[in-house]
Amino acid sequence: MIPIVRNGETFPPDVLHGDTARDIARLTDPGLTAVIVTPGERPDWLDELAELVVSRRLVITRTALTAVSRDEFADWSRTALADTDRAVARPLLEDMTGIVEQVLAAADVKRVMVRVFTEAPTRRCGFHVDTVPPQAPTTGAVRVYNGPTTEYVSGDDVRSMKDFYAYLSRRERMSREAGPGTRGDGPARAAPDPLIAMDETPSFLRPHAPVHRVPPDATVYFKHIDVRRHWSPHPVADAWIHRSPMQGPPRLVLNVSPAQSAPAGPGRRPAAHG
């Protein structure tokens, strides 16, 4: 398959550069793992937001809202942003709530899990796939509001999911053994050499395969995997393989995923195992 070039950005063939809700709905296509949506123009408030996050004047401790509606998330956001300049807080709340609405609509559910935080990147989390509860829809989203963005690989460059999960198991074990010293924001907290080697040359990738980076200011809507199929040799195209950057300044990150099964209805069947 041939990579796609758009506005100077190169996208692997299993990732679509989209613009509309109709594009997000295409995640049902078997060959797509993600749809990357970028705004037409960069709004000024994003620069102000970046300054607040990097200077730690806006701090959101790592939070997981396990099953919230759109309105419940909006209420939480108003409280979390109560001390933030309204010129930033208002458009940020609207943007985050809009992403939640898109996932609710794409998944046809009433509640989602939302993870949100401001933190500097670390080596704690390498390449992985995100999961959803049993039989839940698999479309979720991630948005990085400032700093280095999410990295990902093309499914065409993955040897197999068996190879990927072998890598993931080994890396998770090494990360646990390394402990809190896996932060990536200073030489005094450097990760051990074997962990760095795993990140620089992931064994599940074909030789010379590139690692792609999500464009700045983009929201990624992507395929999760039913948690019952995690660690199984499912098709590569069933989930988006990605990771956080390994170092950089504090970032504001929003992650949204379905928290429940879609309602039963005509034409709906239980999720298949594979």
XYZ file of C-alpha atoms in Angstrom:
274
model
C 0.000 0.000 0.000
C 1.209 3.522 -0.846
C 1.651 6.206 1.877
C -0.544 9.296 1.531
C 0.936 12.823 1.477
C -1.266 15.755 2.458
C -0.148 19.318 3.223
C 3.435 18.108 3.445
C 2.574 15.389 5.998
C 3.059 11.720 5.110
C 0.446 9.312 6.439
C 0.658 5.512 6.236
C -2.161 3.896 4.244
C -3.996 2.652 7.355
C -4.317 6.199 8.742
C -6.751 8.694 7.201
C -6.312 12.461 7.340
C -9.948 13.439 7.898
C -12.029 16.586 8.267
C -15.541 15.582 9.232
C -17.623 13.256 11.392
C -18.204 11.190 8.252
C -14.457 10.532 8.101
C -14.450 9.362 11.728
C -17.257 6.950 10.901
C -14.919 5.308 8.379
C -13.074 3.629 11.248
C -15.445 0.754 10.574
C -13.399 0.159 7.394
C -11.252 -2.948 7.974
C -8.110 -1.316 6.593
C -8.138 1.818 8.772
C -6.718 2.069 12.285
C -6.971 5.835 12.853
C -8.416 9.080 11.521
C -6.379 12.226 12.209
C -8.392 15.456 12.255
C -6.627 18.840 12.246
C -8.217 22.301 12.565
C -8.282 24.612 9.569
C -6.490 27.395 11.456
C -4.539 27.332 14.702
C -6.475 29.389 17.257
C -4.496 31.847 19.400
C -5.723 30.360 22.665
C -3.621 27.239 22.076
C -0.423 29.283 22.456
C -1.713 30.751 25.715
C -2.698 27.269 26.897
C 0.783 25.914 26.139
C 2.362 28.685 28.234
C 0.072 27.887 31.166
C 0.807 24.149 31.025
C 4.585 24.430 30.548
C 4.896 27.000 33.348
C 2.677 24.776 35.540
C 0.167 27.539 36.076
C -2.405 25.049 34.818
C -2.047 21.680 36.518
C -4.490 18.799 36.200
C -3.408 15.759 38.181
C -3.839 12.460 36.342
C -7.603 11.868 36.427
C -9.733 8.977 35.169
C -13.470 9.604 34.890
C -14.629 6.035 34.484
C -18.138 6.519 33.068
C -19.379 10.042 32.392
C -21.941 11.639 30.129
C -21.198 14.695 28.030
C -22.767 17.021 30.610
C -20.987 15.355 33.539
C -17.659 15.783 31.788
C -18.442 19.440 31.049
C -19.269 20.022 34.737
C -15.999 18.388 35.795
C -14.069 20.521 33.289
C -15.582 23.759 34.574
C -14.390 22.908 38.057
C -10.939 21.811 36.878
C -10.524 25.042 34.882
C -12.147 27.375 37.409
C -8.894 29.250 38.091
C -7.825 29.420 34.432
C -8.163 32.583 32.357
C -11.592 32.525 30.702
C -10.007 33.320 27.308
C -8.355 29.893 27.507
C -10.758 27.949 29.710
C -13.839 28.553 27.578
C -12.478 27.389 24.182
C -10.601 24.523 25.856
C -13.783 23.292 27.534
C -15.659 23.537 24.226
C -12.897 21.663 22.387
C -12.609 18.835 24.923
C -16.383 18.489 25.168
C -16.601 18.378 21.376
C -14.187 15.434 21.310
C -16.263 13.643 23.941
C -19.389 14.272 21.836
C -17.702 12.846 18.732
C -16.756 9.632 20.546
C -20.250 9.308 22.046
C -21.762 9.702 18.579
C -19.294 7.415 16.781
C -19.670 4.690 19.416
C -23.423 5.227 19.870
C -23.106 5.179 23.664
C -24.192 7.501 26.473
C -21.073 7.302 28.656
C -17.334 7.326 28.091
C -14.146 6.936 30.093
C -12.063 10.109 30.063
C -8.431 10.340 31.117
C -6.957 13.830 31.367
C -3.731 15.184 32.850
C -0.886 17.669 32.588
C 2.479 15.901 32.860
C 5.894 15.814 31.245
C 6.438 12.736 29.046
C 8.199 9.727 30.563
C 9.434 6.330 29.403
C 6.792 4.636 31.519
C 4.591 3.851 28.528
C 6.007 2.547 25.249
C 4.166 1.255 22.190
C 0.784 -0.210 23.134
C -2.858 -0.512 22.075
C -5.781 0.880 24.066
C -8.599 -1.377 25.252
C -12.343 -1.079 25.867
C -14.657 -3.159 28.095
C -16.106 -6.408 26.690
C -18.429 -5.810 23.723
C -17.977 -2.027 23.889
C -17.538 -0.120 20.601
C -13.888 0.344 19.722
C -13.666 3.999 18.565
C -11.889 6.346 20.977
C -9.830 9.514 20.739
C -6.648 11.184 21.977
C -5.736 14.871 21.889
C -2.379 16.367 22.870
C -2.833 20.111 23.322
C 0.821 21.184 23.454
C 4.328 19.830 23.208
C 5.465 16.644 21.464
C 2.594 14.631 20.042
C 1.720 10.941 19.943
C 3.951 8.594 17.940
C 2.623 5.621 15.980
C 3.556 2.976 13.432
C 1.988 1.721 10.244
C 0.306 -1.659 10.398
C 2.181 -2.588 7.208
C 5.440 -2.310 9.166
C 4.388 -4.635 12.011
C 5.697 -8.198 11.709
C 2.688 -9.681 13.544
C 0.627 -9.101 16.671
C 2.338 -12.109 18.219
C 5.660 -10.270 17.824
C 4.102 -7.051 19.102
C 2.668 -8.589 22.265
C 5.954 -10.360 22.979
C 7.638 -6.944 22.778
C 4.942 -5.332 24.930
C 5.201 -7.973 27.643
C 8.974 -7.632 27.846
C 8.888 -3.844 27.825
C 6.247 -3.639 30.552
C 8.360 -5.909 32.729
C 11.486 -3.825 32.136
C 9.595 -0.589 32.826
C 8.339 -1.939 36.167
C 11.847 -3.030 37.110
C 13.251 0.398 36.180
C 10.723 2.063 38.496
C 10.169 5.825 38.725
C 13.580 6.553 37.216
C 12.078 6.220 33.732
C 11.230 9.910 33.479
C 12.341 11.493 30.239
C 12.700 15.156 31.257
C 16.228 15.212 32.675
C 19.559 13.366 32.457
C 19.541 12.585 36.184
C 16.414 10.493 35.680
C 17.506 8.680 32.514
C 16.030 5.305 31.644
C 18.318 2.233 31.683
C 20.096 1.428 28.412
C 18.124 -1.781 27.627
C 14.828 0.125 27.810
C 16.139 2.872 25.541
C 17.349 0.231 23.081
C 13.882 -1.342 23.001
C 12.336 2.046 22.217
C 14.846 2.951 19.525
C 14.619 -0.380 17.665
C 11.270 -2.044 18.476
C 11.613 -5.739 17.708
C 8.052 -6.043 16.346
C 8.782 -3.686 13.434
C 10.258 -4.599 10.081
C 13.826 -3.313 9.452
C 14.085 0.447 8.843
C 10.361 1.013 9.502
C 9.665 4.677 10.357
C 7.950 5.893 13.495
C 5.327 8.485 12.586
C 4.212 11.459 14.674
C 0.728 12.962 14.849
C 0.709 16.542 13.480
C 0.452 19.358 16.043
C -3.064 20.464 17.066
C -4.637 17.259 15.736
C -7.176 14.960 17.357
C -6.810 11.263 16.605
C -9.875 9.018 16.514
C -8.604 5.471 16.570
C -9.393 1.796 16.974
C -9.171 0.262 20.433
C -9.310 -3.481 21.069
C -11.882 -5.391 23.121
C -10.041 -6.222 26.341
C -10.866 -9.919 25.873
C -8.791 -9.911 22.677
C -5.821 -8.098 24.166
C -2.690 -10.298 24.029
C -4.286 -12.459 21.313
C -2.929 -12.805 17.734
C -5.688 -10.643 16.240
C -5.208 -8.870 12.891
C -2.824 -5.903 13.049
C -5.464 -3.593 11.577
C -7.813 -4.178 14.531
C -6.036 -1.612 16.746
C -3.807 1.475 16.498
C -0.274 0.895 17.838
C 1.063 4.084 19.386
C 3.090 5.554 22.244
C 3.678 8.803 24.079
C 6.880 10.705 23.311
C 9.769 9.825 25.590
C 10.722 13.344 26.717
C 9.674 16.973 26.586
C 7.894 19.680 28.602
C 4.598 19.200 30.471
C 1.666 18.562 28.149
C -2.124 18.576 28.460
C -3.465 15.228 27.224
C -7.083 14.088 26.789
C -7.986 10.438 26.118
C -11.583 9.302 25.543
C -12.941 5.764 25.093
C -16.356 4.047 25.266
C -17.264 2.873 28.762
C -20.203 0.646 27.878
C -21.678 -1.524 25.149
C -23.738 0.114 22.432
C -27.504 -0.423 22.784
C -28.969 -3.471 21.088
C -30.954 -2.832 17.957
C -31.774 -4.048 14.454
C -28.717 -5.404 12.750
C -26.576 -5.327 15.899
C -24.752 -8.463 16.975
C -22.408 -9.243 19.827
C -18.770 -8.416 19.131
C -16.934 -11.284 17.503
C -13.806 -12.774 19.025
C -10.727 -13.165 16.926
